Every structure is written in structure tokens, then in C-alpha cells.
């Protein structure tokens, strides 16, 4: 059970103790209401009692007093245990087996409490890449954008940095620099990596060669920026150290492959396009497809036998 689930259950039972602060003066809480009802039932049996009845009432009052006392002790004990659970939640998450978000999905076995120097170095380098925004006035960034065009359309003339031709690649306007926004420079690097390392798959997706397509297709380049942003969020890369399930598993991939993020990007892009075709989606459904792509990718990352990006079932889509 995750610490989040445990918190919800504890809170549902009011273990925080706020409803029990005045047990001695304001009556009983929900834990002892059945006892109160039982006591009232006995009092309604007879309004006039003899000496034995009075003694019985006194004994009953004593029992209720001790019941109330022990009830308060139990509440305090549970509250103490709850505080321990809350304080040690991250530790428990590292040690206990955790089930995935789906009912019949895979199970996370063991999370590392620390990462190796190699993982830490690669993670730090990746996070430094995330901090670089795209700057349309930077010559280096302009050159990378030109390189992307050459990889996408070999043999064609390079257009100006502001041209209607950029829309053919799936930019929303004549100036691609206005589309990066939260994606940053790394999203351009991801597209270039895709074009260089998986050129066949890149070209199929760019030119929409697979399957029966919608009349209103997703724009290729802008979709790529959205995928970069989705991965950054899913892997929890903007925190000091990933704490999401997918992020923790990603650290394992990063140990095996310095370019794990870029390779995972290519898998995610191809996976998204496959879902697009399977669901016969159109432009207005892009966000829904992106969410389902994230869910599927999280499931594949959770598989026990995945130790590198090439172990992901969806990786085969890149090598058709």
C-alpha cells in the first residue's frame, strides 16, 4: 500500500484526533456512539429502580468511564502511529512493494534509496539541459533549427528562419521559435536525435505514411515539443531527484544509457502515433491521445524485465 493510500484511509477515519479533543466534556465521537445507544436503551427499561438498580447504574457508569478512557488511549495511539507513517512515507515507499495504477498491471518490487555517482552525474547533466530555453536570436539555436530542416527534407533548399515553409514540418506559424515555449531547447534536440538515430521512423511520422489518416492531422513538430514536455513531467525531472514511479525506473535506464531520455522520447513519439491511428483520432483529440500515451508508457516502464529503453515493448515500433 502506498503512503498516499494509507493517508487517505487514516484521514477517512479521523485519526488526526481533532474530533476527539473534548471527549471528556463534549460527549463521545463516532467510535463510541454504539455504546451510547446501548446505554440509553438500558436507561429506558425503567425510570424507577431500587438499590440494586442504582448499584447496577453505578457499575454501568464505571464501565462507561473506563471504556471512554481506553477509547481515548486508542485514539491517541492511532494518532501517534499515523504521525510515524506520515513522517516515514518516503522511506516506506522505497521499501514496500507497490502496485501500479491499474488493477491488473505490473508490480513495482524495490526502489533504490540512493543512486550511483554515474546516475547522479547523468541526471544532473539532463537537468541542466532542461534549464536551457530556446532562444531564436541565438546563432547556435538557429543552426540547430536549420539542421533539423536538412534532416527532415534532405535535398531541399533551406528556408529563411521565418517562412511559410516551416508549416510543412508542423510548426504552427512562420516562425518556429514561437512554438517552443515550455518545451525549451531540449525539445529541438529531441527532434534532431530522432531524425538522426531513427530516420525511417522519423520520416514515416513526419510525412504521415502509416495507416488511414484523419483529415485534420496533428502537427508533427509541435507534437514533438508536447511529447518532450510530457516526458519531463512524467519522469519528475524538474525535482531534485525523481520520486514518481516512472521517474525512479527511469534512473535505472539512465544508468545503462546516457541518452535514455532521448531514446525514450523516440519511443513515446512512435507510441503516440500508433495510438492515434488505433483510435482514429483527429486534431481536437490530441491531448487525450497524449494522456493515453503517457499511461501506456508508464505501464511499460513498470515491467520487471525492462532495464534499458530497448527492452520496452513499444521499442519494436521504431524498427519496423
PDB file of C-alpha atoms in Angstrom:
ATOM      1  CA  UNK A   1       0.000   0.000   0.000  1.00  0.00           C
ATOM      2  CA  UNK A   2       1.398   3.378  -0.859  1.00  0.00           C
ATOM      3  CA  UNK A   3       1.779   6.075   1.743  1.00  0.00           C
ATOM      4  CA  UNK A   4      -0.794   8.188  -0.120  1.00  0.00           C
ATOM      5  CA  UNK A   5      -3.415   5.439   0.130  1.00  0.00           C
ATOM      6  CA  UNK A   6      -2.624   4.962   3.780  1.00  0.00           C
ATOM      7  CA  UNK A   7      -3.029   8.655   4.455  1.00  0.00           C
ATOM      8  CA  UNK A   8      -6.427   8.706   2.846  1.00  0.00           C
ATOM      9  CA  UNK A   9      -7.668   5.787   4.878  1.00  0.00           C
ATOM     10  CA  UNK A  10      -6.362   7.222   8.113  1.00  0.00           C
ATOM     11  CA  UNK A  11      -7.871  10.600   7.376  1.00  0.00           C
ATOM     12  CA  UNK A  12     -11.168   8.962   6.474  1.00  0.00           C
ATOM     13  CA  UNK A  13     -11.275   7.521   9.994  1.00  0.00           C
ATOM     14  CA  UNK A  14     -10.439  10.868  11.623  1.00  0.00           C
ATOM     15  CA  UNK A  15      -7.237   9.611  13.178  1.00  0.00           C
ATOM     16  CA  UNK A  16      -5.911  13.160  13.314  1.00  0.00           C
ATOM     17  CA  UNK A  17      -7.707  13.441  16.662  1.00  0.00           C
ATOM     18  CA  UNK A  18      -9.387  16.755  16.045  1.00  0.00           C
ATOM     19  CA  UNK A  19     -12.813  15.203  16.590  1.00  0.00           C
ATOM     20  CA  UNK A  20     -11.683  13.740  19.894  1.00  0.00           C
ATOM     21  CA  UNK A  21     -10.179  16.764  21.631  1.00  0.00           C
ATOM     22  CA  UNK A  22     -13.129  17.147  24.044  1.00  0.00           C
ATOM     23  CA  UNK A  23     -14.044  13.559  24.772  1.00  0.00           C
ATOM     24  CA  UNK A  24     -14.278  14.175  28.487  1.00  0.00           C
ATOM     25  CA  UNK A  25     -16.647  17.130  28.257  1.00  0.00           C
ATOM     26  CA  UNK A  26     -18.497  17.102  24.968  1.00  0.00           C
ATOM     27  CA  UNK A  27     -19.573  13.510  24.640  1.00  0.00           C
ATOM     28  CA  UNK A  28     -18.393  10.591  22.526  1.00  0.00           C
ATOM     29  CA  UNK A  29     -17.266  10.514  18.939  1.00  0.00           C
ATOM     30  CA  UNK A  30     -18.319   8.101  16.232  1.00  0.00           C
ATOM     31  CA  UNK A  31     -16.146   5.338  17.685  1.00  0.00           C
ATOM     32  CA  UNK A  32     -18.309   5.154  20.825  1.00  0.00           C
ATOM     33  CA  UNK A  33     -21.732   6.118  19.528  1.00  0.00           C
ATOM     34  CA  UNK A  34     -22.951   2.496  19.537  1.00  0.00           C
ATOM     35  CA  UNK A  35     -22.023   2.307  23.235  1.00  0.00           C
ATOM     36  CA  UNK A  36     -24.031   5.422  23.958  1.00  0.00           C
ATOM     37  CA  UNK A  37     -27.017   3.933  22.179  1.00  0.00           C
ATOM     38  CA  UNK A  38     -26.608   0.770  24.216  1.00  0.00           C
ATOM     39  CA  UNK A  39     -26.523   2.795  27.437  1.00  0.00           C
ATOM     40  CA  UNK A  40     -29.639   4.774  26.530  1.00  0.00           C
ATOM     41  CA  UNK A  41     -31.511   1.550  25.781  1.00  0.00           C
ATOM     42  CA  UNK A  42     -30.784   0.273  29.268  1.00  0.00           C
ATOM     43  CA  UNK A  43     -31.915   3.529  30.871  1.00  0.00           C
ATOM     44  CA  UNK A  44     -35.227   3.372  29.067  1.00  0.00           C
ATOM     45  CA  UNK A  45     -36.113  -0.027  30.582  1.00  0.00           C
ATOM     46  CA  UNK A  46     -37.308   1.514  33.847  1.00  0.00           C
ATOM     47  CA  UNK A  47     -37.466   5.019  35.210  1.00  0.00           C
ATOM     48  CA  UNK A  48     -37.696   3.899  38.885  1.00  0.00           C
ATOM     49  CA  UNK A  49     -35.126   1.470  40.300  1.00  0.00           C
ATOM     50  CA  UNK A  50     -34.359   0.052  43.673  1.00  0.00           C
ATOM     51  CA  UNK A  51     -30.985  -0.167  45.444  1.00  0.00           C
ATOM     52  CA  UNK A  52     -29.868  -2.960  43.132  1.00  0.00           C
ATOM     53  CA  UNK A  53     -30.850  -0.880  40.146  1.00  0.00           C
ATOM     54  CA  UNK A  54     -28.867   2.085  41.443  1.00  0.00           C
ATOM     55  CA  UNK A  55     -25.831  -0.129  42.035  1.00  0.00           C
ATOM     56  CA  UNK A  56     -26.226  -1.530  38.542  1.00  0.00           C
ATOM     57  CA  UNK A  57     -26.325   2.015  37.195  1.00  0.00           C
ATOM     58  CA  UNK A  58     -23.189   2.920  39.126  1.00  0.00           C
ATOM     59  CA  UNK A  59     -21.349  -0.123  37.822  1.00  0.00           C
ATOM     60  CA  UNK A  60     -22.543   0.704  34.324  1.00  0.00           C
ATOM     61  CA  UNK A  61     -21.301   4.277  34.706  1.00  0.00           C
ATOM     62  CA  UNK A  62     -17.940   2.981  35.871  1.00  0.00           C
ATOM     63  CA  UNK A  63     -17.717   0.678  32.890  1.00  0.00           C
ATOM     64  CA  UNK A  64     -18.591   3.531  30.562  1.00  0.00           C
ATOM     65  CA  UNK A  65     -15.976   5.693  32.240  1.00  0.00           C
ATOM     66  CA  UNK A  66     -13.273   3.096  31.629  1.00  0.00           C
ATOM     67  CA  UNK A  67     -14.498   2.472  28.104  1.00  0.00           C
ATOM     68  CA  UNK A  68     -14.244   6.187  27.443  1.00  0.00           C
ATOM     69  CA  UNK A  69     -10.773   6.263  28.975  1.00  0.00           C
ATOM     70  CA  UNK A  70      -9.498   3.382  26.867  1.00  0.00           C
ATOM     71  CA  UNK A  71     -11.158   4.798  23.761  1.00  0.00           C
ATOM     72  CA  UNK A  72      -9.175   7.978  24.228  1.00  0.00           C
ATOM     73  CA  UNK A  73      -5.985   5.968  24.680  1.00  0.00           C
ATOM     74  CA  UNK A  74      -6.668   4.059  21.462  1.00  0.00           C
ATOM     75  CA  UNK A  75      -7.298   7.288  19.566  1.00  0.00           C
ATOM     76  CA  UNK A  76      -4.046   8.784  20.862  1.00  0.00           C
ATOM     77  CA  UNK A  77      -2.134   5.606  19.975  1.00  0.00           C
ATOM     78  CA  UNK A  78      -3.517   5.523  16.437  1.00  0.00           C
ATOM     79  CA  UNK A  79      -2.724   9.226  16.042  1.00  0.00           C
ATOM     80  CA  UNK A  80       0.848   8.549  17.155  1.00  0.00           C
ATOM     81  CA  UNK A  81       1.162   5.697  14.653  1.00  0.00           C
ATOM     82  CA  UNK A  82      -0.293   7.896  11.912  1.00  0.00           C
ATOM     83  CA  UNK A  83       2.304  10.578  12.583  1.00  0.00           C
ATOM     84  CA  UNK A  84       5.040   7.966  12.235  1.00  0.00           C
ATOM     85  CA  UNK A  85       3.560   6.785   8.929  1.00  0.00           C
ATOM     86  CA  UNK A  86       3.386  10.351   7.595  1.00  0.00           C
ATOM     87  CA  UNK A  87       6.954  11.117   8.622  1.00  0.00           C
ATOM     88  CA  UNK A  88       8.354   7.938   7.130  1.00  0.00           C
ATOM     89  CA  UNK A  89       6.202   7.881   3.995  1.00  0.00           C
ATOM     90  CA  UNK A  90       9.098   8.354   1.549  1.00  0.00           C
ATOM     91  CA  UNK A  91      11.069   5.611   3.301  1.00  0.00           C
ATOM     92  CA  UNK A  92       8.155   3.198   3.193  1.00  0.00           C
ATOM     93  CA  UNK A  93       7.677   3.968  -0.495  1.00  0.00           C
ATOM     94  CA  UNK A  94      11.252   2.873  -1.117  1.00  0.00           C
ATOM     95  CA  UNK A  95      10.926  -0.416   0.726  1.00  0.00           C
ATOM     96  CA  UNK A  96       7.396  -1.751   0.292  1.00  0.00           C
ATOM     97  CA  UNK A  97       6.132  -3.437  -2.881  1.00  0.00           C
ATOM     98  CA  UNK A  98       3.845  -1.035  -4.690  1.00  0.00           C
ATOM     99  CA  UNK A  99       1.198  -1.952  -7.225  1.00  0.00           C
ATOM    100  CA  UNK A 100       0.792   0.043 -10.388  1.00  0.00           C
ATOM    101  CA  UNK A 101      -2.092   2.389 -11.127  1.00  0.00           C
ATOM    102  CA  UNK A 102      -4.006  -0.285 -12.991  1.00  0.00           C
ATOM    103  CA  UNK A 103      -5.751  -3.143 -11.244  1.00  0.00           C
ATOM    104  CA  UNK A 104      -4.095  -5.910 -13.191  1.00  0.00           C
ATOM    105  CA  UNK A 105      -0.898  -4.042 -14.008  1.00  0.00           C
ATOM    106  CA  UNK A 106       2.691  -4.894 -13.049  1.00  0.00           C
ATOM    107  CA  UNK A 107       4.055  -4.506  -9.548  1.00  0.00           C
ATOM    108  CA  UNK A 108       6.994  -2.386  -8.505  1.00  0.00           C
ATOM    109  CA  UNK A 109       9.310  -4.561  -6.466  1.00  0.00           C
ATOM    110  CA  UNK A 110      12.042  -2.446  -4.873  1.00  0.00           C
ATOM    111  CA  UNK A 111      13.094   1.156  -5.223  1.00  0.00           C
ATOM    112  CA  UNK A 112      16.704   2.198  -4.679  1.00  0.00           C
ATOM    113  CA  UNK A 113      17.165   4.507  -1.711  1.00  0.00           C
ATOM    114  CA  UNK A 114      20.177   6.112  -3.378  1.00  0.00           C
ATOM    115  CA  UNK A 115      21.638   6.486  -6.839  1.00  0.00           C
ATOM    116  CA  UNK A 116      25.136   5.802  -8.040  1.00  0.00           C
ATOM    117  CA  UNK A 117      27.594   8.609  -8.850  1.00  0.00           C
ATOM    118  CA  UNK A 118      27.181   7.770 -12.540  1.00  0.00           C
ATOM    119  CA  UNK A 119      23.386   8.092 -12.348  1.00  0.00           C
ATOM    120  CA  UNK A 120      23.687  11.306 -10.373  1.00  0.00           C
ATOM    121  CA  UNK A 121      26.081  12.803 -12.922  1.00  0.00           C
ATOM    122  CA  UNK A 122      23.869  11.860 -15.876  1.00  0.00           C
ATOM    123  CA  UNK A 123      20.756  13.107 -14.122  1.00  0.00           C
ATOM    124  CA  UNK A 124      22.425  16.425 -13.343  1.00  0.00           C
ATOM    125  CA  UNK A 125      23.525  16.794 -16.965  1.00  0.00           C
ATOM    126  CA  UNK A 126      19.986  16.076 -18.167  1.00  0.00           C
ATOM    127  CA  UNK A 127      18.516  18.585 -15.739  1.00  0.00           C
ATOM    128  CA  UNK A 128      20.968  21.201 -16.975  1.00  0.00           C
ATOM    129  CA  UNK A 129      19.668  20.596 -20.492  1.00  0.00           C
ATOM    130  CA  UNK A 130      16.137  21.205 -19.242  1.00  0.00           C
ATOM    131  CA  UNK A 131      17.066  24.639 -17.971  1.00  0.00           C
ATOM    132  CA  UNK A 132      18.044  25.941 -21.424  1.00  0.00           C
ATOM    133  CA  UNK A 133      15.185  27.834 -23.119  1.00  0.00           C
ATOM    134  CA  UNK A 134      15.024  28.091 -26.884  1.00  0.00           C
ATOM    135  CA  UNK A 135      16.385  31.442 -27.989  1.00  0.00           C
ATOM    136  CA  UNK A 136      15.523  32.405 -31.547  1.00  0.00           C
ATOM    137  CA  UNK A 137      18.222  35.097 -31.510  1.00  0.00           C
ATOM    138  CA  UNK A 138      20.970  32.632 -30.532  1.00  0.00           C
ATOM    139  CA  UNK A 139      23.095  31.595 -33.521  1.00  0.00           C
ATOM    140  CA  UNK A 140      23.666  28.113 -32.086  1.00  0.00           C
ATOM    141  CA  UNK A 141      19.934  27.550 -31.730  1.00  0.00           C
ATOM    142  CA  UNK A 142      19.317  28.868 -35.226  1.00  0.00           C
ATOM    143  CA  UNK A 143      21.897  26.440 -36.578  1.00  0.00           C
ATOM    144  CA  UNK A 144      20.220  23.521 -34.817  1.00  0.00           C
ATOM    145  CA  UNK A 145      16.890  24.502 -36.290  1.00  0.00           C
ATOM    146  CA  UNK A 146      18.461  24.572 -39.742  1.00  0.00           C
ATOM    147  CA  UNK A 147      19.975  21.149 -39.099  1.00  0.00           C
ATOM    148  CA  UNK A 148      16.521  19.787 -38.282  1.00  0.00           C
ATOM    149  CA  UNK A 149      15.249  21.039 -41.649  1.00  0.00           C
ATOM    150  CA  UNK A 150      18.124  19.391 -43.500  1.00  0.00           C
ATOM    151  CA  UNK A 151      17.461  16.085 -41.729  1.00  0.00           C
ATOM    152  CA  UNK A 152      13.728  16.309 -42.393  1.00  0.00           C
ATOM    153  CA  UNK A 153      13.997  17.387 -46.025  1.00  0.00           C
ATOM    154  CA  UNK A 154      17.354  16.321 -47.460  1.00  0.00           C
ATOM    155  CA  UNK A 155      17.961  17.841 -50.857  1.00  0.00           C
ATOM    156  CA  UNK A 156      15.526  20.729 -50.370  1.00  0.00           C
ATOM    157  CA  UNK A 157      16.628  24.330 -50.081  1.00  0.00           C
ATOM    158  CA  UNK A 158      16.860  25.720 -46.578  1.00  0.00           C
ATOM    159  CA  UNK A 159      14.160  28.337 -45.988  1.00  0.00           C
ATOM    160  CA  UNK A 160      14.602  31.576 -44.098  1.00  0.00           C
ATOM    161  CA  UNK A 161      14.159  31.423 -40.340  1.00  0.00           C
ATOM    162  CA  UNK A 162      10.730  32.928 -40.891  1.00  0.00           C
ATOM    163  CA  UNK A 163       8.941  31.283 -43.772  1.00  0.00           C
ATOM    164  CA  UNK A 164       5.649  29.648 -44.670  1.00  0.00           C
ATOM    165  CA  UNK A 165       7.627  26.502 -45.497  1.00  0.00           C
ATOM    166  CA  UNK A 166       8.161  25.725 -41.791  1.00  0.00           C
ATOM    167  CA  UNK A 167       4.450  24.916 -41.526  1.00  0.00           C
ATOM    168  CA  UNK A 168       5.083  21.839 -43.655  1.00  0.00           C
ATOM    169  CA  UNK A 169       7.063  20.362 -40.759  1.00  0.00           C
ATOM    170  CA  UNK A 170       4.224  21.007 -38.368  1.00  0.00           C
ATOM    171  CA  UNK A 171       5.075  24.359 -36.837  1.00  0.00           C
ATOM    172  CA  UNK A 172       2.040  26.484 -36.173  1.00  0.00           C
ATOM    173  CA  UNK A 173       3.372  29.671 -37.732  1.00  0.00           C
ATOM    174  CA  UNK A 174       6.059  31.014 -39.998  1.00  0.00           C
ATOM    175  CA  UNK A 175       8.487  31.394 -37.076  1.00  0.00           C
ATOM    176  CA  UNK A 176       9.236  28.058 -35.290  1.00  0.00           C
ATOM    177  CA  UNK A 177      10.837  29.858 -32.330  1.00  0.00           C
ATOM    178  CA  UNK A 178       7.381  30.937 -31.128  1.00  0.00           C
ATOM    179  CA  UNK A 179       6.257  27.313 -30.664  1.00  0.00           C
ATOM    180  CA  UNK A 180       8.833  26.108 -28.159  1.00  0.00           C
ATOM    181  CA  UNK A 181       7.510  27.846 -25.037  1.00  0.00           C
ATOM    182  CA  UNK A 182       7.826  25.404 -22.109  1.00  0.00           C
ATOM    183  CA  UNK A 183       9.495  22.746 -24.259  1.00  0.00           C
ATOM    184  CA  UNK A 184      12.838  24.512 -24.243  1.00  0.00           C
ATOM    185  CA  UNK A 185      15.892  23.808 -26.340  1.00  0.00           C
ATOM    186  CA  UNK A 186      15.866  20.137 -25.336  1.00  0.00           C
ATOM    187  CA  UNK A 187      12.715  19.564 -27.389  1.00  0.00           C
ATOM    188  CA  UNK A 188      14.619  20.635 -30.512  1.00  0.00           C
ATOM    189  CA  UNK A 189      17.479  18.347 -29.509  1.00  0.00           C
ATOM    190  CA  UNK A 190      14.955  15.510 -29.151  1.00  0.00           C
ATOM    191  CA  UNK A 191      13.651  16.031 -32.679  1.00  0.00           C
ATOM    192  CA  UNK A 192      17.186  16.110 -34.095  1.00  0.00           C
ATOM    193  CA  UNK A 193      18.115  12.963 -32.161  1.00  0.00           C
ATOM    194  CA  UNK A 194      15.022  11.232 -33.541  1.00  0.00           C
ATOM    195  CA  UNK A 195      15.871  12.223 -37.113  1.00  0.00           C
ATOM    196  CA  UNK A 196      19.496  11.094 -36.779  1.00  0.00           C
ATOM    197  CA  UNK A 197      19.063   7.808 -34.929  1.00  0.00           C
ATOM    198  CA  UNK A 198      15.738   6.542 -36.283  1.00  0.00           C
ATOM    199  CA  UNK A 199      15.473   8.226 -39.694  1.00  0.00           C
ATOM    200  CA  UNK A 200      12.978   5.747 -41.163  1.00  0.00           C
ATOM    201  CA  UNK A 201      10.566   6.114 -38.278  1.00  0.00           C
ATOM    202  CA  UNK A 202      11.095   9.880 -38.226  1.00  0.00           C
ATOM    203  CA  UNK A 203      10.236  10.163 -41.915  1.00  0.00           C
ATOM    204  CA  UNK A 204       7.157   7.925 -41.585  1.00  0.00           C
ATOM    205  CA  UNK A 205       5.770  10.105 -38.819  1.00  0.00           C
ATOM    206  CA  UNK A 206       6.753  13.394 -40.430  1.00  0.00           C
ATOM    207  CA  UNK A 207       5.060  12.521 -43.707  1.00  0.00           C
ATOM    208  CA  UNK A 208       2.221  10.532 -42.070  1.00  0.00           C
ATOM    209  CA  UNK A 209       2.919   7.438 -44.151  1.00  0.00           C
ATOM    210  CA  UNK A 210       1.285   4.854 -41.884  1.00  0.00           C
ATOM    211  CA  UNK A 211      -2.395   3.966 -41.728  1.00  0.00           C
ATOM    212  CA  UNK A 212      -5.564   5.798 -42.644  1.00  0.00           C
ATOM    213  CA  UNK A 213      -5.134   9.380 -41.536  1.00  0.00           C
ATOM    214  CA  UNK A 214      -7.637  11.943 -40.342  1.00  0.00           C
ATOM    215  CA  UNK A 215      -8.404  14.966 -42.488  1.00  0.00           C
ATOM    216  CA  UNK A 216      -7.150  17.160 -39.649  1.00  0.00           C
ATOM    217  CA  UNK A 217      -3.839  15.651 -38.512  1.00  0.00           C
ATOM    218  CA  UNK A 218      -1.640  16.595 -35.588  1.00  0.00           C
ATOM    219  CA  UNK A 219       1.250  18.972 -36.478  1.00  0.00           C
ATOM    220  CA  UNK A 220       4.432  16.909 -36.344  1.00  0.00           C
ATOM    221  CA  UNK A 221       6.911  19.419 -34.855  1.00  0.00           C
ATOM    222  CA  UNK A 222       4.528  20.854 -32.262  1.00  0.00           C
ATOM    223  CA  UNK A 223       3.512  17.326 -31.266  1.00  0.00           C
ATOM    224  CA  UNK A 224       7.190  16.596 -30.678  1.00  0.00           C
ATOM    225  CA  UNK A 225       7.507  19.552 -28.313  1.00  0.00           C
ATOM    226  CA  UNK A 226       4.451  18.359 -26.396  1.00  0.00           C
ATOM    227  CA  UNK A 227       5.960  14.884 -26.053  1.00  0.00           C
ATOM    228  CA  UNK A 228       9.177  16.331 -24.622  1.00  0.00           C
ATOM    229  CA  UNK A 229       7.170  18.299 -22.077  1.00  0.00           C
ATOM    230  CA  UNK A 230       5.040  15.259 -21.215  1.00  0.00           C
ATOM    231  CA  UNK A 231       8.130  13.141 -20.531  1.00  0.00           C
ATOM    232  CA  UNK A 232       9.684  15.800 -18.314  1.00  0.00           C
ATOM    233  CA  UNK A 233       6.548  15.831 -16.183  1.00  0.00           C
ATOM    234  CA  UNK A 234       6.041  12.072 -16.160  1.00  0.00           C
ATOM    235  CA  UNK A 235       9.631  11.372 -15.096  1.00  0.00           C
ATOM    236  CA  UNK A 236       9.576  14.118 -12.456  1.00  0.00           C
ATOM    237  CA  UNK A 237      12.824  15.500 -13.833  1.00  0.00           C
ATOM    238  CA  UNK A 238      12.383  19.046 -12.590  1.00  0.00           C
ATOM    239  CA  UNK A 239      12.610  17.960  -8.968  1.00  0.00           C
ATOM    240  CA  UNK A 240      15.997  17.440  -7.380  1.00  0.00           C
ATOM    241  CA  UNK A 241      15.603  13.688  -7.542  1.00  0.00           C
ATOM    242  CA  UNK A 242      12.730  11.893  -9.303  1.00  0.00           C
ATOM    243  CA  UNK A 243      10.167  10.478  -6.885  1.00  0.00           C
ATOM    244  CA  UNK A 244       7.423   9.311  -9.251  1.00  0.00           C
ATOM    245  CA  UNK A 245       7.268   5.612 -10.092  1.00  0.00           C
ATOM    246  CA  UNK A 246       8.217   6.241 -13.702  1.00  0.00           C
ATOM    247  CA  UNK A 247      10.973   8.628 -12.646  1.00  0.00           C
ATOM    248  CA  UNK A 248      12.552   6.104 -10.311  1.00  0.00           C
ATOM    249  CA  UNK A 249      12.502   3.443 -13.004  1.00  0.00           C
ATOM    250  CA  UNK A 250      13.977   5.952 -15.442  1.00  0.00           C
ATOM    251  CA  UNK A 251      17.025   6.302 -13.186  1.00  0.00           C
ATOM    252  CA  UNK A 252      17.707   2.636 -13.875  1.00  0.00           C
ATOM    253  CA  UNK A 253      17.530   3.278 -17.612  1.00  0.00           C
ATOM    254  CA  UNK A 254      19.826   6.255 -17.214  1.00  0.00           C
ATOM    255  CA  UNK A 255      22.419   4.027 -15.592  1.00  0.00           C
ATOM    256  CA  UNK A 256      22.519   1.847 -18.697  1.00  0.00           C
ATOM    257  CA  UNK A 257      22.219   4.607 -21.295  1.00  0.00           C
ATOM    258  CA  UNK A 258      23.314   8.230 -21.043  1.00  0.00           C
ATOM    259  CA  UNK A 259      20.839   9.131 -23.807  1.00  0.00           C
ATOM    260  CA  UNK A 260      17.939   7.274 -22.204  1.00  0.00           C
ATOM    261  CA  UNK A 261      15.724  10.365 -22.221  1.00  0.00           C
ATOM    262  CA  UNK A 262      16.228  10.991 -25.945  1.00  0.00           C
ATOM    263  CA  UNK A 263      15.678   7.315 -26.790  1.00  0.00           C
ATOM    264  CA  UNK A 264      12.579   7.240 -24.616  1.00  0.00           C
ATOM    265  CA  UNK A 265      11.347  10.309 -26.486  1.00  0.00           C
ATOM    266  CA  UNK A 266      11.559   8.452 -29.787  1.00  0.00           C
ATOM    267  CA  UNK A 267       9.637   5.509 -28.344  1.00  0.00           C
ATOM    268  CA  UNK A 268       6.973   7.834 -26.934  1.00  0.00           C
ATOM    269  CA  UNK A 269       6.552   9.632 -30.270  1.00  0.00           C
ATOM    270  CA  UNK A 270       6.098   6.381 -32.174  1.00  0.00           C
ATOM    271  CA  UNK A 271       3.769   5.085 -29.453  1.00  0.00           C
ATOM    272  CA  UNK A 272       1.668   8.230 -29.667  1.00  0.00           C
ATOM    273  CA  UNK A 273       1.301   7.893 -33.433  1.00  0.00           C
ATOM    274  CA  UNK A 274       0.300   4.228 -33.078  1.00  0.00           C
ATOM    275  CA  UNK A 275      -2.439   5.182 -30.608  1.00  0.00           C
ATOM    276  CA  UNK A 276      -3.501   7.998 -32.886  1.00  0.00           C
ATOM    277  CA  UNK A 277      -4.099   5.533 -35.695  1.00  0.00           C
ATOM    278  CA  UNK A 278      -5.699   2.886 -33.491  1.00  0.00           C
ATOM    279  CA  UNK A 279      -8.242   5.360 -32.118  1.00  0.00           C
ATOM    280  CA  UNK A 280      -8.786   7.097 -35.455  1.00  0.00           C
ATOM    281  CA  UNK A 281      -8.137  10.390 -33.729  1.00  0.00           C
ATOM    282  CA  UNK A 282      -8.204  13.891 -35.149  1.00  0.00           C
ATOM    283  CA  UNK A 283      -6.570  17.150 -34.098  1.00  0.00           C
ATOM    284  CA  UNK A 284      -9.033  18.000 -31.330  1.00  0.00           C
ATOM    285  CA  UNK A 285      -8.271  14.677 -29.604  1.00  0.00           C
ATOM    286  CA  UNK A 286      -4.526  15.179 -29.423  1.00  0.00           C
ATOM    287  CA  UNK A 287      -4.424  15.877 -25.663  1.00  0.00           C
ATOM    288  CA  UNK A 288      -6.438  12.737 -24.981  1.00  0.00           C
ATOM    289  CA  UNK A 289      -4.047  10.671 -27.098  1.00  0.00           C
ATOM    290  CA  UNK A 290      -1.063  12.208 -25.321  1.00  0.00           C
ATOM    291  CA  UNK A 291      -2.518  11.246 -21.937  1.00  0.00           C
ATOM    292  CA  UNK A 292      -3.163   7.676 -23.014  1.00  0.00           C
ATOM    293  CA  UNK A 293       0.375   7.522 -24.417  1.00  0.00           C
ATOM    294  CA  UNK A 294       1.726   8.557 -21.041  1.00  0.00           C
ATOM    295  CA  UNK A 295      -0.341   5.877 -19.312  1.00  0.00           C
ATOM    296  CA  UNK A 296       0.873   3.161 -21.671  1.00  0.00           C
ATOM    297  CA  UNK A 297       4.486   4.284 -21.325  1.00  0.00           C
ATOM    298  CA  UNK A 298       4.239   4.232 -17.536  1.00  0.00           C
ATOM    299  CA  UNK A 299       2.945   0.668 -17.700  1.00  0.00           C
ATOM    300  CA  UNK A 300       5.790  -0.441 -19.920  1.00  0.00           C
ATOM    301  CA  UNK A 301       8.377   1.238 -17.701  1.00  0.00           C
ATOM    302  CA  UNK A 302       6.954  -0.722 -14.761  1.00  0.00           C
ATOM    303  CA  UNK A 303       7.698  -4.108 -16.339  1.00  0.00           C
ATOM    304  CA  UNK A 304      10.211  -6.100 -14.312  1.00  0.00           C
ATOM    305  CA  UNK A 305      12.375  -7.098 -17.260  1.00  0.00           C
ATOM    306  CA  UNK A 306      12.920  -3.544 -18.508  1.00  0.00           C
ATOM    307  CA  UNK A 307      16.490  -2.474 -17.803  1.00  0.00           C
ATOM    308  CA  UNK A 308      17.043  -0.284 -20.882  1.00  0.00           C
ATOM    309  CA  UNK A 309      14.882   1.542 -23.403  1.00  0.00           C
ATOM    310  CA  UNK A 310      15.321  -1.247 -25.941  1.00  0.00           C
ATOM    311  CA  UNK A 311      13.535  -3.631 -23.558  1.00  0.00           C
ATOM    312  CA  UNK A 312      10.300  -1.653 -23.837  1.00  0.00           C
ATOM    313  CA  UNK A 313       7.677  -3.473 -25.943  1.00  0.00           C
ATOM    314  CA  UNK A 314       6.964  -0.249 -27.853  1.00  0.00           C
ATOM    315  CA  UNK A 315      10.617  -0.017 -28.924  1.00  0.00           C
ATOM    316  CA  UNK A 316       9.856  -2.517 -31.684  1.00  0.00           C
ATOM    317  CA  UNK A 317       7.704   0.152 -33.340  1.00  0.00           C
ATOM    318  CA  UNK A 318      10.852   2.133 -34.105  1.00  0.00           C
ATOM    319  CA  UNK A 319      12.459  -0.699 -36.012  1.00  0.00           C
ATOM    320  CA  UNK A 320       9.741  -1.888 -38.343  1.00  0.00           C
TER     321      UNK A 320
END
